[in-house]
Amino acid sequence: MVIKVAICDDVPVIAKAIEDLMLEYDSSLFEIDIFYDPFRLIKLLEENTYDLFILDIEFPNRSGIEIAETIRKNNYTCPIIFLTSFKEYMEKVFKVNTFDYILKPVTKDKLYPVLNRAIKYLDLDDSKFMFTFNKVFYSLSFSEIIYFEKNKRSVLIHTPSEIYETILLTKTLLSKVNDDFVQVHTSFIVNARHVKQISTNTITVNLNGTRTVEIPMSRKFKDQARKQILMRLRDFIS
């Protein structure tokens, strides 16, 4: 798999330096487009998207935060990495579900650990959840599924933009998903990648940039579920 990357910085020498570092990291892994004008990137996002964004946080007429807000309207899961010279922006950048930030100047020691985490997060095995409903075939990437909800024989599949439905036994469903998915209740299986908060008897997951939902954890599953979720979250951030 090739990762499509958009680098947006109005200082050409900085953008080129980041591109060179990424190609040195692995020239076969990244397909990189450079944007010096944020409006050009935003215009392109009307028809295309990228797997990974690296955005400067300050432009003459627009902030990187505004670009991220535009990205998040259609793509809530892709990693966004901000470039900044000031730590004071950190509270703002994490409101748009930022993957990480790098303080300038960008060096190999700063960039490569973040790339390692982004690649792990993007799950490069191309795994898909495939199912049928009403004789229609569907294929979703695991990363875009927020949680599964059992409703008698039906399974509701919640994503940031839509809810799909299929017919599956819980045992069969669990056999079809990867290790990111954790059963927290007889009726709920959540994607640990999207967990925002773990409370005593509930889990809060991000649905999209502005909405969250609370999912109950039952006594039967909560101890093991808590351990599994924390283990997966540790893997994502390590």
PDB file of C-alpha atoms in Angstrom:
ATOM      1  CA  MET A   1       0.000   0.000   0.000  1.00  0.00           C
ATOM      2  CA  VAL A   2       1.129   3.544  -0.781  1.00  0.00           C
ATOM      3  CA  ILE A   3       0.228   6.310   1.679  1.00  0.00           C
ATOM      4  CA  LYS A   4      -1.046   9.482  -0.004  1.00  0.00           C
ATOM      5  CA  VAL A   5       0.396  12.474   1.868  1.00  0.00           C
ATOM      6  CA  ALA A   6      -0.423  16.180   1.617  1.00  0.00           C
ATOM      7  CA  ILE A   7       2.210  18.582   2.961  1.00  0.00           C
ATOM      8  CA  CYS A   8       0.968  22.166   3.256  1.00  0.00           C
ATOM      9  CA  ASP A   9       3.455  24.880   4.237  1.00  0.00           C
ATOM     10  CA  ASP A  10       3.895  28.278   2.625  1.00  0.00           C
ATOM     11  CA  VAL A  11       7.675  28.149   3.093  1.00  0.00           C
ATOM     12  CA  PRO A  12       8.968  26.009   0.192  1.00  0.00           C
ATOM     13  CA  VAL A  13      12.268  25.107   1.852  1.00  0.00           C
ATOM     14  CA  ILE A  14      10.428  23.658   4.884  1.00  0.00           C
ATOM     15  CA  ALA A  15       7.970  21.673   2.763  1.00  0.00           C
ATOM     16  CA  LYS A  16      10.795  20.289   0.615  1.00  0.00           C
ATOM     17  CA  ALA A  17      12.847  19.355   3.688  1.00  0.00           C
ATOM     18  CA  ILE A  18       9.918  17.341   5.090  1.00  0.00           C
ATOM     19  CA  GLU A  19       9.397  15.616   1.747  1.00  0.00           C
ATOM     20  CA  ASP A  20      13.107  14.696   1.608  1.00  0.00           C
ATOM     21  CA  LEU A  21      12.987  13.271   5.149  1.00  0.00           C
ATOM     22  CA  MET A  22       9.935  11.174   4.290  1.00  0.00           C
ATOM     23  CA  LEU A  23      11.504   9.827   1.107  1.00  0.00           C
ATOM     24  CA  GLU A  24      14.622   8.991   3.092  1.00  0.00           C
ATOM     25  CA  TYR A  25      12.402   7.165   5.601  1.00  0.00           C
ATOM     26  CA  ASP A  26      10.938   4.995   2.790  1.00  0.00           C
ATOM     27  CA  SER A  27      10.717   6.285  -0.766  1.00  0.00           C
ATOM     28  CA  SER A  28       8.358   3.484  -1.839  1.00  0.00           C
ATOM     29  CA  LEU A  29       5.824   4.047   0.945  1.00  0.00           C
ATOM     30  CA  PHE A  30       4.716   7.639   0.348  1.00  0.00           C
ATOM     31  CA  GLU A  31       3.071   9.450  -2.545  1.00  0.00           C
ATOM     32  CA  ILE A  32       3.563  13.102  -1.624  1.00  0.00           C
ATOM     33  CA  ASP A  33       1.888  16.281  -2.862  1.00  0.00           C
ATOM     34  CA  ILE A  34       3.170  19.659  -1.656  1.00  0.00           C
ATOM     35  CA  PHE A  35       0.917  22.706  -1.301  1.00  0.00           C
ATOM     36  CA  TYR A  36       2.252  26.195  -0.613  1.00  0.00           C
ATOM     37  CA  ASP A  37      -1.231  27.711  -0.803  1.00  0.00           C
ATOM     38  CA  PRO A  38      -3.813  26.329   1.685  1.00  0.00           C
ATOM     39  CA  PHE A  39      -6.697  27.459  -0.555  1.00  0.00           C
ATOM     40  CA  ARG A  40      -5.423  25.176  -3.318  1.00  0.00           C
ATOM     41  CA  LEU A  41      -5.436  22.211  -0.922  1.00  0.00           C
ATOM     42  CA  ILE A  42      -8.938  23.046   0.324  1.00  0.00           C
ATOM     43  CA  LYS A  43     -10.197  23.294  -3.258  1.00  0.00           C
ATOM     44  CA  LEU A  44      -8.706  19.908  -4.099  1.00  0.00           C
ATOM     45  CA  LEU A  45     -10.385  18.327  -1.057  1.00  0.00           C
ATOM     46  CA  GLU A  46     -13.763  18.834  -2.760  1.00  0.00           C
ATOM     47  CA  GLU A  47     -12.894  15.891  -5.015  1.00  0.00           C
ATOM     48  CA  ASN A  48      -9.927  14.103  -3.402  1.00  0.00           C
ATOM     49  CA  THR A  49      -8.561  13.235  -0.022  1.00  0.00           C
ATOM     50  CA  TYR A  50      -5.309  11.958   1.468  1.00  0.00           C
ATOM     51  CA  ASP A  51      -4.322   9.282   3.969  1.00  0.00           C
ATOM     52  CA  LEU A  52      -2.092  11.652   5.950  1.00  0.00           C
ATOM     53  CA  PHE A  53      -1.871  15.454   6.263  1.00  0.00           C
ATOM     54  CA  ILE A  54       1.110  17.482   7.478  1.00  0.00           C
ATOM     55  CA  LEU A  55      -0.017  21.084   7.945  1.00  0.00           C
ATOM     56  CA  ASP A  56       1.696  24.275   8.997  1.00  0.00           C
ATOM     57  CA  ILE A  57      -0.389  25.986  11.630  1.00  0.00           C
ATOM     58  CA  GLU A  58       0.152  29.575  10.435  1.00  0.00           C
ATOM     59  CA  PHE A  59      -0.573  31.040   6.998  1.00  0.00           C
ATOM     60  CA  PRO A  60      -0.993  34.692   6.015  1.00  0.00           C
ATOM     61  CA  ASN A  61      -4.741  34.453   5.334  1.00  0.00           C
ATOM     62  CA  ARG A  62      -5.852  31.196   6.963  1.00  0.00           C
ATOM     63  CA  SER A  63      -4.820  28.952   9.853  1.00  0.00           C
ATOM     64  CA  GLY A  64      -3.959  25.282   9.711  1.00  0.00           C
ATOM     65  CA  ILE A  65      -6.806  24.755  12.187  1.00  0.00           C
ATOM     66  CA  GLU A  66      -9.311  25.921   9.555  1.00  0.00           C
ATOM     67  CA  ILE A  67      -7.813  23.531   7.002  1.00  0.00           C
ATOM     68  CA  ALA A  68      -8.143  20.684   9.518  1.00  0.00           C
ATOM     69  CA  GLU A  69     -11.779  21.603  10.171  1.00  0.00           C
ATOM     70  CA  THR A  70     -12.440  21.328   6.431  1.00  0.00           C
ATOM     71  CA  ILE A  71     -10.706  17.941   6.289  1.00  0.00           C
ATOM     72  CA  ARG A  72     -12.709  16.677   9.262  1.00  0.00           C
ATOM     73  CA  LYS A  73     -16.045  17.427   7.559  1.00  0.00           C
ATOM     74  CA  ASN A  74     -15.467  14.421   5.286  1.00  0.00           C
ATOM     75  CA  ASN A  75     -12.658  12.458   6.872  1.00  0.00           C
ATOM     76  CA  TYR A  76     -12.605  12.019  10.627  1.00  0.00           C
ATOM     77  CA  THR A  77     -10.048   9.226  10.893  1.00  0.00           C
ATOM     78  CA  CYS A  78      -7.047  10.308   8.782  1.00  0.00           C
ATOM     79  CA  PRO A  79      -4.001  11.441  10.799  1.00  0.00           C
ATOM     80  CA  ILE A  80      -3.341  15.198  10.829  1.00  0.00           C
ATOM     81  CA  ILE A  81       0.108  16.340  11.977  1.00  0.00           C
ATOM     82  CA  PHE A  82       0.668  20.017  12.664  1.00  0.00           C
ATOM     83  CA  LEU A  83       3.902  21.944  12.275  1.00  0.00           C
ATOM     84  CA  THR A  84       4.270  24.829  14.685  1.00  0.00           C
ATOM     85  CA  SER A  85       6.857  27.057  16.325  1.00  0.00           C
ATOM     86  CA  PHE A  86       4.737  27.720  19.395  1.00  0.00           C
ATOM     87  CA  LYS A  87       3.380  25.368  22.054  1.00  0.00           C
ATOM     88  CA  GLU A  88       0.592  27.863  22.783  1.00  0.00           C
ATOM     89  CA  TYR A  89      -1.448  26.416  19.907  1.00  0.00           C
ATOM     90  CA  MET A  90      -1.704  22.958  21.409  1.00  0.00           C
ATOM     91  CA  GLU A  91      -5.121  23.338  23.033  1.00  0.00           C
ATOM     92  CA  LYS A  92      -6.615  24.496  19.726  1.00  0.00           C
ATOM     93  CA  VAL A  93      -5.076  21.804  17.542  1.00  0.00           C
ATOM     94  CA  PHE A  94      -6.359  18.931  19.637  1.00  0.00           C
ATOM     95  CA  LYS A  95      -9.935  20.156  19.223  1.00  0.00           C
ATOM     96  CA  VAL A  96      -9.801  18.975  15.598  1.00  0.00           C
ATOM     97  CA  ASN A  97      -8.739  15.451  16.562  1.00  0.00           C
ATOM     98  CA  THR A  98      -5.070  16.069  15.833  1.00  0.00           C
ATOM     99  CA  PHE A  99      -2.865  12.995  15.557  1.00  0.00           C
ATOM    100  CA  ASP A 100       0.273  14.812  16.715  1.00  0.00           C
ATOM    101  CA  TYR A 101       2.271  17.997  16.347  1.00  0.00           C
ATOM    102  CA  ILE A 102       5.919  18.692  15.621  1.00  0.00           C
ATOM    103  CA  LEU A 103       7.760  21.779  16.812  1.00  0.00           C
ATOM    104  CA  LYS A 104       9.902  23.448  14.169  1.00  0.00           C
ATOM    105  CA  PRO A 105      12.547  22.986  12.969  1.00  0.00           C
ATOM    106  CA  VAL A 106      11.504  19.550  11.714  1.00  0.00           C
ATOM    107  CA  THR A 107      14.261  16.976  12.119  1.00  0.00           C
ATOM    108  CA  LYS A 108      14.552  13.266  11.553  1.00  0.00           C
ATOM    109  CA  ASP A 109      14.446  12.629  15.312  1.00  0.00           C
ATOM    110  CA  LYS A 110      11.143  14.525  15.600  1.00  0.00           C
ATOM    111  CA  LEU A 111       9.459  13.323  12.406  1.00  0.00           C
ATOM    112  CA  TYR A 112      10.291   9.612  12.265  1.00  0.00           C
ATOM    113  CA  PRO A 113       8.673   8.552  15.574  1.00  0.00           C
ATOM    114  CA  VAL A 114       5.479  10.324  14.492  1.00  0.00           C
ATOM    115  CA  LEU A 115       5.583   8.573  11.098  1.00  0.00           C
ATOM    116  CA  ASN A 116       6.054   5.233  12.877  1.00  0.00           C
ATOM    117  CA  ARG A 117       2.877   5.838  14.856  1.00  0.00           C
ATOM    118  CA  ALA A 118       0.917   7.099  11.840  1.00  0.00           C
ATOM    119  CA  ILE A 119       1.822   4.022   9.800  1.00  0.00           C
ATOM    120  CA  LYS A 120       0.743   1.758  12.659  1.00  0.00           C
ATOM    121  CA  TYR A 121      -2.483   3.716  12.999  1.00  0.00           C
ATOM    122  CA  LEU A 122      -3.276   3.499   9.272  1.00  0.00           C
ATOM    123  CA  ASP A 123      -3.201  -0.293   9.491  1.00  0.00           C
ATOM    124  CA  LEU A 124      -1.435  -1.101   6.242  1.00  0.00           C
ATOM    125  CA  ASP A 125      -2.733  -4.632   5.880  1.00  0.00           C
ATOM    126  CA  ASP A 126      -5.725  -3.245   3.897  1.00  0.00           C
ATOM    127  CA  SER A 127      -8.087  -5.292   6.019  1.00  0.00           C
ATOM    128  CA  LYS A 128     -11.775  -4.823   5.305  1.00  0.00           C
ATOM    129  CA  PHE A 129     -15.042  -5.758   6.938  1.00  0.00           C
ATOM    130  CA  MET A 130     -17.207  -7.275   4.222  1.00  0.00           C
ATOM    131  CA  PHE A 131     -20.915  -7.981   4.569  1.00  0.00           C
ATOM    132  CA  THR A 132     -24.173  -8.112   2.669  1.00  0.00           C
ATOM    133  CA  PHE A 133     -27.603  -6.686   3.358  1.00  0.00           C
ATOM    134  CA  ASN A 134     -30.692  -6.950   1.154  1.00  0.00           C
ATOM    135  CA  LYS A 135     -28.520  -8.646  -1.483  1.00  0.00           C
ATOM    136  CA  VAL A 136     -26.116  -5.677  -1.634  1.00  0.00           C
ATOM    137  CA  PHE A 137     -22.407  -6.260  -0.949  1.00  0.00           C
ATOM    138  CA  TYR A 138     -20.472  -3.776   1.225  1.00  0.00           C
ATOM    139  CA  SER A 139     -16.788  -3.434   2.102  1.00  0.00           C
ATOM    140  CA  LEU A 140     -15.643  -1.054   4.864  1.00  0.00           C
ATOM    141  CA  SER A 141     -12.164  -0.461   6.199  1.00  0.00           C
ATOM    142  CA  PHE A 142     -11.936  -1.408   9.866  1.00  0.00           C
ATOM    143  CA  SER A 143     -10.599   2.051  10.739  1.00  0.00           C
ATOM    144  CA  GLU A 144     -13.858   3.774   9.716  1.00  0.00           C
ATOM    145  CA  ILE A 145     -16.099   1.538  11.850  1.00  0.00           C
ATOM    146  CA  ILE A 146     -16.760   3.172  15.240  1.00  0.00           C
ATOM    147  CA  TYR A 147     -18.782   0.381  16.844  1.00  0.00           C
ATOM    148  CA  PHE A 148     -21.165  -2.504  16.220  1.00  0.00           C
ATOM    149  CA  GLU A 149     -24.563  -2.635  17.883  1.00  0.00           C
ATOM    150  CA  LYS A 150     -26.479  -5.905  18.121  1.00  0.00           C
ATOM    151  CA  ASN A 151     -30.254  -5.683  17.828  1.00  0.00           C
ATOM    152  CA  LYS A 152     -31.664  -9.207  18.002  1.00  0.00           C
ATOM    153  CA  ARG A 153     -30.423 -10.904  14.810  1.00  0.00           C
ATOM    154  CA  SER A 154     -29.368  -7.639  13.181  1.00  0.00           C
ATOM    155  CA  VAL A 155     -26.033  -5.845  13.538  1.00  0.00           C
ATOM    156  CA  LEU A 156     -25.939  -2.071  13.156  1.00  0.00           C
ATOM    157  CA  ILE A 157     -22.555  -0.849  11.917  1.00  0.00           C
ATOM    158  CA  HIS A 158     -21.869   2.719  13.021  1.00  0.00           C
ATOM    159  CA  THR A 159     -19.434   4.862  10.988  1.00  0.00           C
ATOM    160  CA  PRO A 160     -18.849   8.657  11.137  1.00  0.00           C
ATOM    161  CA  SER A 161     -21.296   9.301   8.295  1.00  0.00           C
ATOM    162  CA  GLU A 162     -23.678   6.327   8.026  1.00  0.00           C
ATOM    163  CA  ILE A 163     -25.218   3.364   9.840  1.00  0.00           C
ATOM    164  CA  TYR A 164     -25.218   0.080   7.935  1.00  0.00           C
ATOM    165  CA  GLU A 165     -27.059  -3.102   8.782  1.00  0.00           C
ATOM    166  CA  THR A 166     -26.432  -6.810   8.323  1.00  0.00           C
ATOM    167  CA  ILE A 167     -27.451 -10.143   9.852  1.00  0.00           C
ATOM    168  CA  LEU A 168     -24.723 -11.878  11.875  1.00  0.00           C
ATOM    169  CA  LEU A 169     -24.347 -13.919  15.036  1.00  0.00           C
ATOM    170  CA  THR A 170     -22.101 -12.261  17.636  1.00  0.00           C
ATOM    171  CA  LYS A 171     -19.656 -15.176  17.457  1.00  0.00           C
ATOM    172  CA  THR A 172     -19.401 -14.818  13.680  1.00  0.00           C
ATOM    173  CA  LEU A 173     -19.002 -11.043  13.925  1.00  0.00           C
ATOM    174  CA  LEU A 174     -16.119 -11.346  16.413  1.00  0.00           C
ATOM    175  CA  SER A 175     -14.386 -13.826  14.111  1.00  0.00           C
ATOM    176  CA  LYS A 176     -14.499 -11.327  11.221  1.00  0.00           C
ATOM    177  CA  VAL A 177     -12.950  -8.291  12.974  1.00  0.00           C
ATOM    178  CA  ASN A 178      -9.384  -7.497  14.006  1.00  0.00           C
ATOM    179  CA  ASP A 179      -7.875  -6.945  17.467  1.00  0.00           C
ATOM    180  CA  ASP A 180      -8.960  -3.289  17.569  1.00  0.00           C
ATOM    181  CA  PHE A 181     -12.522  -4.404  18.313  1.00  0.00           C
ATOM    182  CA  VAL A 182     -13.492  -5.142  21.896  1.00  0.00           C
ATOM    183  CA  GLN A 183     -16.787  -6.489  23.196  1.00  0.00           C
ATOM    184  CA  VAL A 184     -17.940  -4.303  26.092  1.00  0.00           C
ATOM    185  CA  HIS A 185     -21.546  -5.469  26.365  1.00  0.00           C
ATOM    186  CA  THR A 186     -23.766  -8.224  24.954  1.00  0.00           C
ATOM    187  CA  SER A 187     -25.044  -5.631  22.465  1.00  0.00           C
ATOM    188  CA  PHE A 188     -21.895  -3.573  21.758  1.00  0.00           C
ATOM    189  CA  ILE A 189     -18.461  -4.160  20.212  1.00  0.00           C
ATOM    190  CA  VAL A 190     -16.316  -1.001  19.982  1.00  0.00           C
ATOM    191  CA  ASN A 191     -13.274  -0.008  17.960  1.00  0.00           C
ATOM    192  CA  ALA A 192     -10.589   0.930  20.503  1.00  0.00           C
ATOM    193  CA  ARG A 193      -9.117   3.431  18.018  1.00  0.00           C
ATOM    194  CA  HIS A 194     -12.147   5.661  18.534  1.00  0.00           C
ATOM    195  CA  VAL A 195     -12.418   5.462  22.322  1.00  0.00           C
ATOM    196  CA  LYS A 196     -12.233   8.899  23.915  1.00  0.00           C
ATOM    197  CA  GLN A 197     -12.936   8.090  27.568  1.00  0.00           C
ATOM    198  CA  ILE A 198     -13.421   5.052  29.806  1.00  0.00           C
ATOM    199  CA  SER A 199     -15.646   5.506  32.844  1.00  0.00           C
ATOM    200  CA  THR A 200     -16.820   3.038  35.479  1.00  0.00           C
ATOM    201  CA  ASN A 201     -19.721   1.622  33.491  1.00  0.00           C
ATOM    202  CA  THR A 202     -19.544   3.411  30.137  1.00  0.00           C
ATOM    203  CA  ILE A 203     -17.218   4.115  27.245  1.00  0.00           C
ATOM    204  CA  THR A 204     -17.319   7.356  25.251  1.00  0.00           C
ATOM    205  CA  VAL A 205     -16.423   7.082  21.573  1.00  0.00           C
ATOM    206  CA  ASN A 206     -15.896   9.776  18.937  1.00  0.00           C
ATOM    207  CA  LEU A 207     -18.474   9.624  16.156  1.00  0.00           C
ATOM    208  CA  ASN A 208     -17.036  12.529  14.174  1.00  0.00           C
ATOM    209  CA  GLY A 209     -15.419  15.889  14.810  1.00  0.00           C
ATOM    210  CA  THR A 210     -18.232  17.227  16.975  1.00  0.00           C
ATOM    211  CA  ARG A 211     -20.265  14.277  18.260  1.00  0.00           C
ATOM    212  CA  THR A 212     -19.606  11.547  20.789  1.00  0.00           C
ATOM    213  CA  VAL A 213     -21.744   8.715  22.123  1.00  0.00           C
ATOM    214  CA  GLU A 214     -21.723   6.835  25.428  1.00  0.00           C
ATOM    215  CA  ILE A 215     -21.824   3.047  25.236  1.00  0.00           C
ATOM    216  CA  PRO A 216     -22.628   0.916  28.297  1.00  0.00           C
ATOM    217  CA  MET A 217     -20.140  -1.600  29.667  1.00  0.00           C
ATOM    218  CA  SER A 218     -21.755  -4.590  31.340  1.00  0.00           C
ATOM    219  CA  ARG A 219     -20.419  -6.259  34.464  1.00  0.00           C
ATOM    220  CA  LYS A 220     -19.705  -9.424  32.484  1.00  0.00           C
ATOM    221  CA  PHE A 221     -17.311  -7.723  30.051  1.00  0.00           C
ATOM    222  CA  LYS A 222     -16.025  -4.513  31.644  1.00  0.00           C
ATOM    223  CA  ASP A 223     -12.872  -5.746  33.430  1.00  0.00           C
ATOM    224  CA  GLN A 224     -11.513  -7.590  30.414  1.00  0.00           C
ATOM    225  CA  ALA A 225     -12.743  -4.903  28.009  1.00  0.00           C
ATOM    226  CA  ARG A 226     -10.999  -2.156  29.963  1.00  0.00           C
ATOM    227  CA  LYS A 227      -7.703  -4.084  29.840  1.00  0.00           C
ATOM    228  CA  GLN A 228      -8.022  -4.777  26.114  1.00  0.00           C
ATOM    229  CA  ILE A 229      -8.868  -1.180  25.244  1.00  0.00           C
ATOM    230  CA  LEU A 230      -6.014   0.253  27.301  1.00  0.00           C
ATOM    231  CA  MET A 231      -3.600  -2.225  25.697  1.00  0.00           C
ATOM    232  CA  ARG A 232      -4.714  -1.191  22.209  1.00  0.00           C
ATOM    233  CA  LEU A 233      -4.518   2.523  23.040  1.00  0.00           C
ATOM    234  CA  ARG A 234      -1.022   2.008  24.418  1.00  0.00           C
ATOM    235  CA  ASP A 235      -0.042   0.359  21.119  1.00  0.00           C
ATOM    236  CA  PHE A 236      -1.371   3.321  19.107  1.00  0.00           C
ATOM    237  CA  ILE A 237       0.561   5.942  21.091  1.00  0.00           C
ATOM    238  CA  SER A 238       3.791   4.045  21.786  1.00  0.00           C
TER     239      SER A 238
END
